[in-house]
Coordinates of C-alpha atoms in Angstrom, one line a residue:
M1 CA -44.2 104.3 18.1
T2 CA -46.8 101.8 16.9
D3 CA -47.6 98.5 18.6
A4 CA -46.0 96.5 15.8
M5 CA -43.4 94.0 17.0
A6 CA -40.1 95.7 17.5
S7 CA -37.2 95.0 15.2
P8 CA -34.0 93.2 16.2
D9 CA -32.2 96.6 16.1
E10 CA -34.6 98.1 18.5
W11 CA -34.0 95.3 21.0
K12 CA -30.2 95.7 20.6
K13 CA -30.5 99.2 22.1
L14 CA -31.2 97.6 25.4
S15 CA -27.8 95.7 25.4
R16 CA -25.3 96.8 28.1
P17 CA -22.4 95.3 30.1
M18 CA -23.2 92.6 32.6
P19 CA -23.3 94.0 36.1
E20 CA -20.4 93.0 38.3
W21 CA -22.6 91.5 41.0
F22 CA -24.0 88.9 38.7
Q23 CA -20.6 88.0 37.3
N24 CA -19.6 87.3 40.8
A25 CA -22.7 85.3 41.8
P26 CA -22.1 81.6 40.9
F27 CA -25.1 80.2 42.9
G28 CA -28.7 81.1 43.3
I29 CA -31.8 79.5 44.9
F30 CA -35.1 79.1 43.0
I31 CA -38.3 78.7 44.9
H32 CA -41.4 77.0 43.4
W33 CA -44.2 77.2 45.9
G34 CA -47.9 77.4 45.1
A35 CA -51.3 75.8 45.3
Y36 CA -49.8 72.8 43.5
S37 CA -47.8 72.2 46.7
V38 CA -51.0 71.0 48.3
P39 CA -51.5 67.9 46.0
A40 CA -47.7 67.7 45.6
W41 CA -48.0 64.9 43.2
A42 CA -46.2 63.9 39.9
E43 CA -44.6 60.9 38.4
P44 CA -40.8 61.1 38.8
I45 CA -40.0 59.6 35.4
G46 CA -36.8 61.5 34.8
A47 CA -35.1 64.8 34.1
L48 CA -36.1 67.3 31.4
G49 CA -34.0 66.8 28.3
T50 CA -33.7 63.0 28.8
I51 CA -37.2 62.1 27.7
E52 CA -37.6 62.8 24.0
D53 CA -41.2 61.7 23.4
D54 CA -43.7 64.6 24.0
K55 CA -46.6 62.3 24.8
E56 CA -44.7 60.5 27.5
W57 CA -43.4 63.7 29.0
F58 CA -46.7 65.6 29.2
T59 CA -48.9 62.6 30.1
H60 CA -46.5 61.5 32.9
N61 CA -45.1 65.0 33.7
P62 CA -42.6 64.8 36.6
Y63 CA -43.1 68.5 37.3
A64 CA -45.5 68.7 40.3
E65 CA -46.1 72.4 39.5
W66 CA -47.7 71.3 36.3
Y67 CA -50.4 69.4 38.1
Y68 CA -53.2 71.6 36.8
N69 CA -52.2 70.8 33.2
T70 CA -51.5 67.1 33.8
I71 CA -54.9 66.3 35.4
R72 CA -56.6 67.7 32.3
I73 CA -54.9 65.2 30.0
D74 CA -57.4 62.3 29.5
G75 CA -55.9 59.0 30.6
S76 CA -53.0 60.5 32.5
P77 CA -52.1 58.8 35.8
A78 CA -52.3 62.3 37.4
Q79 CA -55.9 62.6 36.3
Q80 CA -56.7 59.2 37.8
H81 CA -54.9 60.2 41.0
H82 CA -56.8 63.5 41.2
K83 CA -60.1 61.7 40.8
E84 CA -59.3 59.0 43.5
T85 CA -57.6 61.3 46.0
F86 CA -59.5 64.6 45.6
D87 CA -62.8 63.4 44.0
G88 CA -61.8 65.5 40.9
E89 CA -62.4 68.8 42.7
D90 CA -61.7 72.1 41.1
Y91 CA -58.0 73.0 41.1
D92 CA -58.7 76.3 42.9
A93 CA -59.8 74.4 46.0
F94 CA -56.0 73.9 46.6
L95 CA -55.5 77.7 46.9
D96 CA -57.9 77.7 49.9
Q97 CA -56.3 74.6 51.4
W98 CA -52.8 76.2 51.1
K99 CA -52.3 77.7 54.6
A100 CA -48.5 78.2 54.8
E101 CA -49.0 78.0 58.6
Q102 CA -45.3 77.3 59.3
F103 CA -43.8 79.7 56.7
D104 CA -40.7 81.4 58.2
P105 CA -38.9 83.3 55.4
A106 CA -36.1 84.3 57.7
E107 CA -35.3 80.7 58.5
W108 CA -35.4 79.8 54.7
V109 CA -32.9 82.5 53.9
E110 CA -30.6 81.5 56.7
L111 CA -30.5 78.0 55.1
F112 CA -29.9 79.5 51.7
R113 CA -27.1 81.6 53.0
F114 CA -25.5 78.6 54.6
A115 CA -25.7 76.8 51.3
G116 CA -23.7 79.6 49.8
A117 CA -26.4 81.3 47.7
D118 CA -25.9 84.8 46.2
Y119 CA -29.4 85.4 45.0
V120 CA -32.9 84.0 45.5
V121 CA -35.7 83.8 42.9
P122 CA -39.2 82.9 44.2
T123 CA -42.1 82.3 41.8
T124 CA -44.6 85.2 41.9
K125 CA -47.1 83.6 39.5
H126 CA -46.7 80.2 37.9
H127 CA -48.7 78.8 34.9
D128 CA -51.8 78.2 37.1
G129 CA -52.1 82.0 37.3
I130 CA -52.3 82.2 41.1
A131 CA -50.3 85.3 42.3
L132 CA -48.3 85.2 45.5
W133 CA -48.9 88.9 46.0
D134 CA -51.9 91.2 45.6
A135 CA -51.4 91.4 41.8
P136 CA -53.4 93.9 39.9
G137 CA -56.4 92.4 38.0
T138 CA -56.4 89.1 39.9
G139 CA -59.3 90.1 42.2
E140 CA -59.2 87.6 45.1
R141 CA -57.3 84.9 43.3
N142 CA -54.1 85.5 45.1
T143 CA -52.4 84.6 48.4
V144 CA -53.3 87.9 50.0
H145 CA -57.0 87.3 49.8
R146 CA -57.2 83.5 49.9
G147 CA -55.2 80.6 51.2
P148 CA -52.2 81.9 53.1
R149 CA -53.7 85.4 53.3
K150 CA -50.2 86.9 53.1
D151 CA -48.1 88.8 50.6
L152 CA -45.7 85.9 50.3
I153 CA -43.4 87.7 47.9
G154 CA -43.2 90.7 50.1
E155 CA -42.2 88.6 53.1
I156 CA -39.6 86.6 51.1
A157 CA -38.2 89.8 49.5
K158 CA -37.7 91.4 52.9
A159 CA -36.0 88.3 54.3
V160 CA -33.7 88.1 51.2
T161 CA -32.6 91.7 51.2
D162 CA -32.4 92.0 55.0
R163 CA -29.7 89.3 54.9
G164 CA -27.7 90.8 52.1
L165 CA -28.7 88.5 49.2
K166 CA -30.0 89.7 45.8
L167 CA -33.6 89.3 45.0
G168 CA -34.9 87.8 41.7
L169 CA -38.5 87.3 40.7
Y170 CA -39.9 84.5 38.5
Y171 CA -43.0 85.3 36.5
S172 CA -44.8 83.1 34.0
G173 CA -45.5 85.6 31.2
G174 CA -45.8 82.8 28.6
L175 CA -48.6 80.8 30.1
D176 CA -51.6 81.4 32.3
W177 CA -54.1 78.5 32.4
H178 CA -56.7 80.5 34.3
V179 CA -56.8 83.8 32.3
R180 CA -56.7 81.9 29.0
H181 CA -58.6 78.7 28.9
L182 CA -56.6 76.9 26.2
P183 CA -56.4 73.1 25.8
P184 CA -54.0 71.2 28.0
H185 CA -50.5 71.0 26.7
I186 CA -49.5 67.6 25.2
T187 CA -46.7 68.8 22.9
S188 CA -43.8 71.2 23.3
E189 CA -45.1 73.1 20.3
S190 CA -48.3 73.8 22.1
V191 CA -46.4 75.3 25.1
H192 CA -44.3 77.6 22.9
G193 CA -46.6 78.1 20.0
S194 CA -50.3 77.2 19.4
S195 CA -51.6 77.1 23.0
R196 CA -50.0 80.1 24.7
P197 CA -51.8 83.4 24.9
K198 CA -50.5 86.0 22.4
D199 CA -53.1 88.7 22.5
A200 CA -52.8 92.4 23.5
E201 CA -55.2 92.1 26.5
Y202 CA -53.1 89.4 28.1
A203 CA -49.9 91.3 27.2
A204 CA -51.2 94.3 29.1
Y205 CA -52.2 92.1 32.0
A206 CA -48.8 90.5 32.3
Y207 CA -47.1 93.9 31.8
E208 CA -49.0 95.4 34.7
H209 CA -48.0 92.5 36.9
V210 CA -44.3 92.7 36.2
V211 CA -44.2 96.5 36.6
D212 CA -46.0 96.1 39.9
L213 CA -43.4 93.6 41.0
V214 CA -40.5 95.9 40.0
D215 CA -42.0 98.9 41.8
K216 CA -42.9 97.0 45.0
Y217 CA -39.9 94.8 45.5
R218 CA -37.0 96.2 43.4
P219 CA -35.6 92.9 42.2
H220 CA -32.2 92.5 40.7
V221 CA -33.3 89.6 38.4
L222 CA -36.5 89.3 36.2
W223 CA -36.8 85.7 35.4
N224 CA -39.6 85.2 32.9
D225 CA -40.7 81.8 31.8
I226 CA -41.8 80.2 28.5
E227 CA -42.3 83.3 26.3
W228 CA -44.0 86.7 26.2
P229 CA -47.3 87.4 24.4
D230 CA -46.5 88.4 20.8
A231 CA -48.8 91.4 20.9
G232 CA -46.7 92.9 23.6
K233 CA -43.3 92.7 21.9
H234 CA -42.9 96.4 21.2
F235 CA -41.9 99.7 22.8
G236 CA -45.3 101.3 22.9
E237 CA -47.9 101.3 25.7
H238 CA -47.8 98.1 27.7
G239 CA -44.9 97.0 25.5
L240 CA -42.1 94.7 26.7
G241 CA -39.5 97.2 25.5
K242 CA -41.0 99.8 27.9
L243 CA -41.0 97.2 30.6
F244 CA -37.3 96.5 30.2
E245 CA -36.6 100.2 30.2
H246 CA -38.6 100.7 33.4
F247 CA -36.8 97.8 35.1
Y248 CA -33.4 99.2 34.2
S249 CA -34.3 102.7 35.4
V250 CA -35.5 101.3 38.7
N251 CA -32.5 99.0 39.1
P252 CA -29.6 99.8 36.8
E253 CA -27.8 96.7 38.0
G254 CA -30.8 94.5 37.1
V255 CA -30.6 91.5 34.7
V256 CA -33.2 89.6 32.7
N257 CA -33.1 86.1 31.4
D258 CA -33.8 84.8 27.9
R259 CA -37.3 83.5 28.1
W260 CA -39.1 86.5 26.6
G261 CA -39.1 85.2 23.0
E262 CA -36.9 86.7 20.3
T263 CA -36.5 90.0 22.1
H264 CA -33.8 90.9 24.6
K265 CA -31.8 89.1 27.3
D266 CA -28.8 89.6 29.6
Y267 CA -28.1 85.9 29.9
A268 CA -29.2 82.6 28.6
T269 CA -30.7 79.6 30.5
S270 CA -30.7 75.8 30.4
E271 CA -33.0 73.6 32.4
Y272 CA -31.8 70.2 33.7
E273 CA -30.5 68.7 30.4
H274 CA -32.7 70.8 28.1
S275 CA -31.5 73.8 26.0
V276 CA -27.9 72.9 26.6
Q277 CA -27.0 75.0 23.5
S278 CA -27.5 78.0 25.8
E279 CA -24.4 76.9 27.7
S280 CA -22.2 78.0 24.9
E281 CA -23.2 81.7 25.3
A282 CA -21.2 84.3 27.1
E283 CA -23.5 84.4 30.1
W284 CA -25.7 81.5 31.1
E285 CA -27.4 79.8 34.0
N286 CA -28.5 76.2 34.5
C287 CA -31.6 75.6 36.7
R288 CA -32.9 72.3 38.1
G289 CA -34.5 70.9 41.2
I290 CA -32.9 68.7 43.8
G291 CA -35.1 66.0 42.4
F292 CA -36.9 65.8 39.0
S293 CA -39.6 68.4 40.0
F294 CA -39.5 72.1 40.9
G295 CA -42.7 72.1 43.0
F296 CA -42.6 69.8 46.1
N297 CA -43.4 66.2 45.0
Q298 CA -44.3 63.8 47.8
V299 CA -43.6 60.9 45.4
E300 CA -39.9 61.6 45.1
G301 CA -37.4 60.0 47.5
P302 CA -33.7 59.8 47.9
E303 CA -33.3 57.8 44.7
Q304 CA -34.5 60.8 42.6
S305 CA -32.7 63.4 44.7
L306 CA -29.2 64.8 44.6
T307 CA -27.1 64.9 47.8
G308 CA -25.0 67.7 49.0
P309 CA -21.8 66.3 47.5
Q310 CA -23.6 65.7 44.2
L311 CA -24.8 69.3 44.2
A312 CA -21.3 70.5 44.9
R313 CA -20.1 68.5 41.8
H314 CA -22.8 70.0 39.6
L315 CA -22.0 73.5 40.8
A316 CA -18.3 73.1 40.2
D317 CA -19.0 71.7 36.7
V318 CA -21.3 74.7 35.8
V319 CA -18.8 77.3 37.1
S320 CA -15.9 75.6 35.3
R321 CA -17.8 76.1 32.0
G322 CA -18.6 79.8 32.7
G323 CA -22.1 79.4 34.1
H324 CA -24.3 80.1 37.1
F325 CA -26.3 77.5 38.9
L326 CA -29.9 78.2 40.0
L327 CA -31.0 75.3 42.3
N328 CA -34.6 74.9 43.1
V329 CA -36.2 74.4 46.5
G330 CA -39.8 73.2 46.7
P331 CA -41.4 73.8 50.1
R332 CA -44.4 71.9 51.4
A333 CA -47.8 73.7 51.5
D334 CA -47.3 74.4 55.2
G335 CA -44.0 76.3 54.4
T336 CA -41.5 73.8 55.7
I337 CA -38.7 72.6 53.5
P338 CA -38.7 68.8 53.1
E339 CA -35.9 67.0 54.9
I340 CA -34.4 65.6 51.8
Q341 CA -33.9 69.0 50.4
R342 CA -32.8 70.5 53.7
Q343 CA -30.1 67.8 54.0
A344 CA -28.9 68.4 50.5
L345 CA -28.6 72.2 51.0
T346 CA -26.8 71.7 54.4
G347 CA -24.4 69.2 52.8
L348 CA -23.7 71.7 50.0
G349 CA -23.2 74.4 52.5
R350 CA -20.5 72.5 54.4
W351 CA -18.5 72.2 51.1
M352 CA -19.2 75.8 50.2
A353 CA -17.7 77.0 53.5
T354 CA -14.4 76.4 51.8
A355 CA -15.2 76.3 48.1
K356 CA -17.3 79.5 47.7
Q357 CA -14.4 81.9 47.7
Y358 CA -12.8 79.9 44.8
L359 CA -16.0 80.0 42.7
V360 CA -16.7 83.7 43.0
G361 CA -15.2 85.5 40.0
A362 CA -13.7 82.3 38.6
A363 CA -13.4 81.8 34.8
P364 CA -13.1 78.7 32.7
L365 CA -9.5 77.6 32.2
A366 CA -8.5 77.9 28.6
G367 CA -7.0 74.7 27.3
A368 CA -7.9 72.9 30.5
P369 CA -6.3 69.4 30.9
A370 CA -8.3 66.3 30.5
S371 CA -11.5 66.4 32.7
S372 CA -11.5 62.7 33.7
Q373 CA -9.1 59.9 34.2
D374 CA -10.3 56.4 35.0
D375 CA -12.5 56.7 38.1
S376 CA -11.7 60.4 38.7
W377 CA -13.7 63.5 37.8
I378 CA -11.8 66.8 37.3
R379 CA -12.9 70.3 36.5
W380 CA -10.8 73.5 36.3
V381 CA -11.2 77.2 36.9
D382 CA -8.9 80.1 36.3
R383 CA -8.4 82.7 39.1
G384 CA -5.6 84.7 37.5
T385 CA -2.7 84.1 39.8
E386 CA -3.7 80.5 40.2
V387 CA -5.8 77.7 38.8
V388 CA -8.0 75.5 40.9
A389 CA -8.8 71.9 40.1
F390 CA -12.0 70.4 41.5
V391 CA -11.2 66.7 41.8
D392 CA -13.7 63.9 42.7
G393 CA -14.3 60.2 42.1
S394 CA -15.7 57.1 43.7
G395 CA -14.6 56.1 47.2
D396 CA -10.9 56.9 47.9
A397 CA -10.0 57.3 44.3
S398 CA -6.9 59.2 43.2
A399 CA -6.1 61.5 40.3
V400 CA -3.1 62.8 38.5
L401 CA -3.0 66.5 37.4
E402 CA -0.5 67.2 34.6
L403 CA 0.5 70.8 33.9
N404 CA 3.4 72.6 32.3
P405 CA 6.0 73.3 35.1
N406 CA 7.2 76.3 33.2
E407 CA 3.8 77.9 33.5
F408 CA 2.7 76.5 36.9
A409 CA 4.4 76.1 40.3
L410 CA 3.5 72.5 40.7
D411 CA 5.7 72.2 43.8
Q412 CA 3.4 74.7 45.5
A413 CA 0.2 72.8 44.9
S414 CA -2.0 72.6 47.9
V415 CA -5.5 71.4 49.0
A416 CA -8.0 74.0 50.2
G417 CA -10.0 72.6 53.1
P418 CA -10.4 68.9 54.0
G419 CA -11.0 65.9 51.8
G420 CA -7.6 65.1 50.3
T421 CA -3.9 65.5 50.0
V422 CA -1.5 66.3 47.2
K423 CA 2.1 65.4 46.2
S424 CA 3.9 67.0 43.3
A425 CA 6.6 65.3 41.2
G426 CA 8.0 66.7 37.9
R427 CA 5.1 67.7 35.6
T428 CA 2.4 66.1 37.7
V429 CA 0.4 66.6 41.0
Q430 CA -0.9 63.4 42.6
V431 CA -4.2 63.9 44.4
T432 CA -5.4 61.4 46.9
L433 CA -9.1 61.7 48.0
S434 CA -10.5 60.9 51.4
P435 CA -13.6 58.8 51.4
D436 CA -15.4 61.2 53.8
R437 CA -14.9 64.3 51.7
L438 CA -17.8 66.8 51.4
G439 CA -17.6 67.1 47.7
P440 CA -14.9 67.7 45.0
V441 CA -11.5 68.4 46.5
L442 CA -10.0 71.8 45.7
V443 CA -6.4 71.7 44.5
R444 CA -4.8 75.2 44.2
I445 CA -1.8 75.5 41.8
P446 CA -0.1 79.0 41.5
R447 CA 1.1 80.3 38.2
A448 CA 4.8 80.4 38.1
G449 CA 6.1 83.5 39.8
Q450 CA 2.8 84.3 41.4
H451 CA 1.6 84.1 45.0
P452 CA -2.2 83.4 45.3

């Protein structure tokens, strides 16, 4: 086997059925935590996919985890902030200032479990190149030798698996601003094309990292970001094909996302409102933060952040369209989860105490009735013997569900959990919402002749 880029047919040999655990895992938690959590600063200008102008996006990047890139863009407000607040010091000073003194992974995972998560995906190395474990080839530029002086990934992995959740691992294979000193990104093309490392040396460096992660922590998900160096897109030594084969041999139930370039994937991803075309694929996952950033951003407040009920609505929408939802948590540098994020997760968890069982294994409802009526918001899922409508709206709004009475037992419609009441008549079910509901109200409607 040469080191030439593999052909589409070679990548197809890696295709296999989707593991059952992932099919039944509607909700995951992303964790973005790094040296960027020390400055914790970005301009909360909006969600990815809503700002079309590249110059505006990169110069005013709302992603706090991109701080290292944004402060290198001449004239950016982040560069000015860095100069005024930190006297323009070297970015790596933040690694030493990052102490994680209140880090309690078991407490984190208990919160994630309460929120209803099935899997947890911490960042192991973001674009700044700082590894959260003793990664090969990083010398002392990792959290074991500097800053927290801990194997953060090892501690998170143990907490996740000890509590019965699946472990995923994020790795930035597409960018490493420390290993390859390329110009700051000011266009999307530079991120995915001209200013990402593509050479064989970096491909081998990234390969060794991910193999080490697989061998040490046995993840169920490999979540790569941006791309993979072109010189490594083959099945030879240090090749991505060999990496996938090794991962599947270590964990036959493992899955990989779609951010490895034109190679192989088990499922597609969208991010906020970007890459929404991925949401038409057979298996897909939407990721976003509670606010506009993944890394903790001290500038964000309630006006930029989703509440528990809003997260519940987003999750119901994603699942009703056949997707999974990966919600990000951005801890502070000391290891505490900001109160806005904690409240959102707790609020979601109160709703999930009832709703989770109706999301697991749910499928989109073919030919679903209208999704909204006046002030109401309606999403549907199919659970075989029954369908479930998720109904929401403003205040104490009401909604009318109209279904074929020959196919559905409308007179047996019921509400799962608190938040509303139903009344059936003829071809319709009238739903009345309580103003103090925890999120969308779940209305169960059996198929005719079935007992859910």
